[in-house]
Amino acid sequence: MPGASSLKYPRRDREPELLELDPELVKIADRYFGLNSDDRRLRIFAQDARVYLNLTPTQYDIVYLDTFASAAIVPHYLTTRETAQLVYHAMSDNGVALMNVMSAVYGPRGRFLRAELATYRSVFPRVEVFKLNDDPESIGNVIIVAFKNPAEPRWTSDDPEITARLSRRWSRPIPTDVPILTDDFAPVEVYMMRWFF
């Protein structure tokens, strides 16, 4: 179900873990998208991501959050500083968190992205943005990448496909005009309603 799924890659000696709130969606993924949930190399949990993060002692190298599918379904409690802190503490020393956000960068339609960016920058020492289209005021996929290690990553690759993806890194300034999101203050729906105006 959009709003509560994430894929986590634990350290290399463990299987990847998939969290999905709605077990019916796992069945749909099996049937139509070739998931093969019986594969022992993947551990699937029908559980809310935040609940899982509160309980897991595991340290992950990669945490991928793809829970913000549309303006209609944004679980505000997964957008907050408290959740970012849980993600941070569930990561290995060189861990990376990737978050897929539908947003613009600038203007009223970019307020949600700017709030998430401010939120993750309040927790992680290095946060980068990758926009998959060039128009800063159009809504599209934006990937927020949060690094637990503050060291400058290598932004080059011998693989042309990876180089093309790395070239989408947003290098222009992004305004810091929106406050961080917290469990006590997360007006996500208000920000997302700007999509329609």
CSV table of N, CA, C and O in Angstrom, one decimal, residues 93-140:
chain,number,residue,atom,x,y,z
A,93,ASP,N,27.6,2.6,9.6
A,93,ASP,CA,28.3,3.8,9.6
A,93,ASP,C,28.4,4.5,8.2
A,93,ASP,O,28.5,5.7,8.1
A,94,ASN,N,28.4,3.7,7.2
A,94,ASN,CA,28.5,4.2,5.8
A,94,ASN,C,27.2,4.0,5.1
A,94,ASN,O,27.1,4.0,3.9
A,95,GLY,N,26.1,3.9,5.9
A,95,GLY,CA,24.8,3.7,5.3
A,95,GLY,C,24.2,4.9,4.5
A,95,GLY,O,24.6,6.0,4.7
A,96,VAL,N,23.3,4.5,3.6
A,96,VAL,CA,22.7,5.5,2.7
A,96,VAL,C,21.2,5.3,2.7
A,96,VAL,O,20.7,4.1,2.6
A,97,ALA,N,20.4,6.3,2.9
A,97,ALA,CA,19.0,6.3,2.8
A,97,ALA,C,18.5,7.0,1.6
A,97,ALA,O,19.0,8.1,1.3
A,98,LEU,N,17.7,6.4,0.8
A,98,LEU,CA,17.1,7.0,-0.5
A,98,LEU,C,15.6,7.1,-0.3
A,98,LEU,O,15.0,6.1,0.1
A,99,MET,N,15.1,8.2,-0.7
A,99,MET,CA,13.7,8.5,-0.5
A,99,MET,C,13.1,9.0,-1.8
A,99,MET,O,13.6,10.0,-2.3
A,100,ASN,N,12.1,8.4,-2.4
A,100,ASN,CA,11.5,8.8,-3.6
A,100,ASN,C,10.3,9.7,-3.2
A,100,ASN,O,9.4,9.3,-2.5
A,101,VAL,N,10.4,11.0,-3.7
A,101,VAL,CA,9.4,12.0,-3.4
A,101,VAL,C,8.8,12.5,-4.7
A,101,VAL,O,9.6,12.9,-5.6
A,102,MET,N,7.5,12.6,-4.8
A,102,MET,CA,6.9,13.3,-5.9
A,102,MET,C,6.7,14.8,-5.6
A,102,MET,O,6.0,15.1,-4.6
A,103,SER,N,7.4,15.7,-6.3
A,103,SER,CA,7.4,17.1,-6.0
A,103,SER,C,8.1,17.9,-7.0
A,103,SER,O,8.8,17.4,-7.9
A,104,ALA,N,7.9,19.2,-7.0
A,104,ALA,CA,8.7,20.1,-7.7
A,104,ALA,C,9.8,20.5,-6.7
A,104,ALA,O,9.9,20.0,-5.6
A,105,VAL,N,10.7,21.3,-7.2
A,105,VAL,CA,11.8,21.8,-6.3
A,105,VAL,C,11.5,23.2,-5.8
A,105,VAL,O,11.5,23.5,-4.6
A,106,TYR,N,11.1,24.1,-6.8
A,106,TYR,CA,10.8,25.5,-6.5
A,106,TYR,C,9.3,25.8,-6.5
A,106,TYR,O,8.5,24.9,-7.0
A,107,GLY,N,8.9,26.9,-6.0
A,107,GLY,CA,7.5,27.3,-6.0
A,107,GLY,C,6.7,26.6,-5.0
A,107,GLY,O,7.2,25.7,-4.2
A,108,PRO,N,5.4,26.9,-5.0
A,108,PRO,CA,4.5,26.3,-4.0
A,108,PRO,C,4.4,24.7,-4.1
A,108,PRO,O,4.2,24.1,-3.1
A,109,ARG,N,4.6,24.2,-5.3
A,109,ARG,CA,4.5,22.8,-5.5
A,109,ARG,C,5.8,22.0,-5.0
A,109,ARG,O,5.8,20.8,-5.0
A,110,GLY,N,6.8,22.8,-4.6
A,110,GLY,CA,8.0,22.2,-4.0
A,110,GLY,C,8.1,22.2,-2.5
A,110,GLY,O,9.1,21.9,-2.0
A,111,ARG,N,7.0,22.7,-1.9
A,111,ARG,CA,7.1,22.9,-0.4
A,111,ARG,C,7.3,21.5,0.3
A,111,ARG,O,8.1,21.5,1.3
A,112,PHE,N,6.7,20.5,-0.1
A,112,PHE,CA,6.9,19.2,0.5
A,112,PHE,C,8.3,18.7,0.4
A,112,PHE,O,8.9,18.3,1.4
A,113,LEU,N,8.9,18.8,-0.8
A,113,LEU,CA,10.3,18.4,-0.9
A,113,LEU,C,11.2,19.3,0.0
A,113,LEU,O,12.1,18.7,0.7
A,114,ARG,N,11.0,20.6,0.0
A,114,ARG,CA,11.8,21.4,0.8
A,114,ARG,C,11.7,21.1,2.3
A,114,ARG,O,12.7,21.2,3.1
A,115,ALA,N,10.5,20.8,2.7
A,115,ALA,CA,10.3,20.4,4.1
A,115,ALA,C,11.0,19.1,4.4
A,115,ALA,O,11.6,18.9,5.5
A,116,GLU,N,10.9,18.1,3.5
A,116,GLU,CA,11.6,16.8,3.7
A,116,GLU,C,13.1,17.0,3.7
A,116,GLU,O,13.8,16.4,4.5
A,117,LEU,N,13.5,17.8,2.8
A,117,LEU,CA,15.0,18.1,2.7
A,117,LEU,C,15.5,18.8,4.0
A,117,LEU,O,16.5,18.3,4.6
A,118,ALA,N,14.8,19.8,4.5
A,118,ALA,CA,15.1,20.4,5.8
A,118,ALA,C,15.1,19.4,6.9
A,118,ALA,O,16.0,19.4,7.8
A,119,THR,N,14.1,18.5,6.9
A,119,THR,CA,14.0,17.5,8.0
A,119,THR,C,15.1,16.5,8.0
A,119,THR,O,15.7,16.3,9.0
A,120,TYR,N,15.5,16.0,6.8
A,120,TYR,CA,16.6,15.0,6.7
A,120,TYR,C,17.9,15.7,7.0
A,120,TYR,O,18.8,15.1,7.6
A,121,ARG,N,18.1,17.0,6.6
A,121,ARG,CA,19.3,17.7,6.9
A,121,ARG,C,19.5,18.0,8.3
A,121,ARG,O,20.6,18.3,8.8
A,122,SER,N,18.4,18.0,9.1
A,122,SER,CA,18.5,18.2,10.5
A,122,SER,C,19.0,17.0,11.3
A,122,SER,O,19.3,17.0,12.4
A,123,VAL,N,19.1,15.8,10.6
A,123,VAL,CA,19.5,14.6,11.2
A,123,VAL,C,20.8,14.0,10.5
A,123,VAL,O,21.7,13.6,11.2
A,124,PHE,N,20.9,14.1,9.2
A,124,PHE,CA,22.0,13.5,8.5
A,124,PHE,C,23.1,14.6,8.2
A,124,PHE,O,22.7,15.7,7.8
A,125,PRO,N,24.4,14.2,8.2
A,125,PRO,CA,25.4,15.2,7.9
A,125,PRO,C,25.5,15.5,6.4
A,125,PRO,O,26.1,16.6,6.1
A,126,ARG,N,25.0,14.7,5.5
A,126,ARG,CA,25.1,15.0,4.1
A,126,ARG,C,23.8,14.5,3.4
A,126,ARG,O,23.4,13.3,3.6
A,127,VAL,N,23.1,15.4,2.7
A,127,VAL,CA,21.9,15.1,2.0
A,127,VAL,C,22.0,15.7,0.6
A,127,VAL,O,22.3,16.9,0.5
A,128,GLU,N,21.7,14.8,-0.4
A,128,GLU,CA,21.8,15.3,-1.8
A,128,GLU,C,20.4,15.1,-2.4
A,128,GLU,O,19.6,14.3,-1.9
A,129,VAL,N,20.2,15.8,-3.5
A,129,VAL,CA,18.9,15.7,-4.2
A,129,VAL,C,19.1,15.4,-5.7
A,129,VAL,O,20.0,15.9,-6.3
A,130,PHE,N,18.3,14.4,-6.2
A,130,PHE,CA,18.4,14.1,-7.6
A,130,PHE,C,17.0,14.3,-8.2
A,130,PHE,O,16.1,13.7,-7.8
A,131,LYS,N,16.9,15.2,-9.2
A,131,LYS,CA,15.6,15.4,-9.9
A,131,LYS,C,15.6,14.8,-11.2
A,131,LYS,O,16.5,15.0,-12.0
A,132,LEU,N,14.6,14.0,-11.5
A,132,LEU,CA,14.6,13.2,-12.7
A,132,LEU,C,14.1,13.9,-14.0
A,132,LEU,O,14.2,13.4,-15.1
A,133,ASN,N,13.6,15.2,-13.8
A,133,ASN,CA,13.4,16.0,-15.0
A,133,ASN,C,14.0,17.4,-14.7
A,133,ASN,O,14.3,17.7,-13.5
A,134,ASP,N,14.1,18.2,-15.7
A,134,ASP,CA,14.9,19.4,-15.6
A,134,ASP,C,14.1,20.6,-15.1
A,134,ASP,O,14.7,21.6,-14.7
A,135,ASP,N,12.8,20.6,-15.1
A,135,ASP,CA,12.0,21.7,-14.8
A,135,ASP,C,11.8,21.8,-13.3
A,135,ASP,O,11.1,21.0,-12.7
A,136,PRO,N,12.4,22.8,-12.6
A,136,PRO,CA,12.3,22.9,-11.1
A,136,PRO,C,11.0,23.2,-10.6
A,136,PRO,O,10.7,23.0,-9.4
A,137,GLU,N,10.0,23.6,-11.4
A,137,GLU,CA,8.7,23.9,-10.9
A,137,GLU,C,7.6,22.9,-11.3
A,137,GLU,O,6.5,23.0,-11.0
A,138,SER,N,8.1,21.8,-12.0
A,138,SER,CA,7.1,20.8,-12.4
A,138,SER,C,7.2,19.6,-11.4
A,138,SER,O,8.3,19.3,-10.9
A,139,ILE,N,6.1,19.0,-11.2
A,139,ILE,CA,6.1,17.8,-10.2
A,139,ILE,C,6.6,16.6,-11.0
A,139,ILE,O,6.3,16.4,-12.1
A,140,GLY,N,7.5,15.9,-10.3
A,140,GLY,CA,8.1,14.7,-10.8
A,140,GLY,C,8.8,14.0,-9.7
A,140,GLY,O,8.8,14.4,-8.6
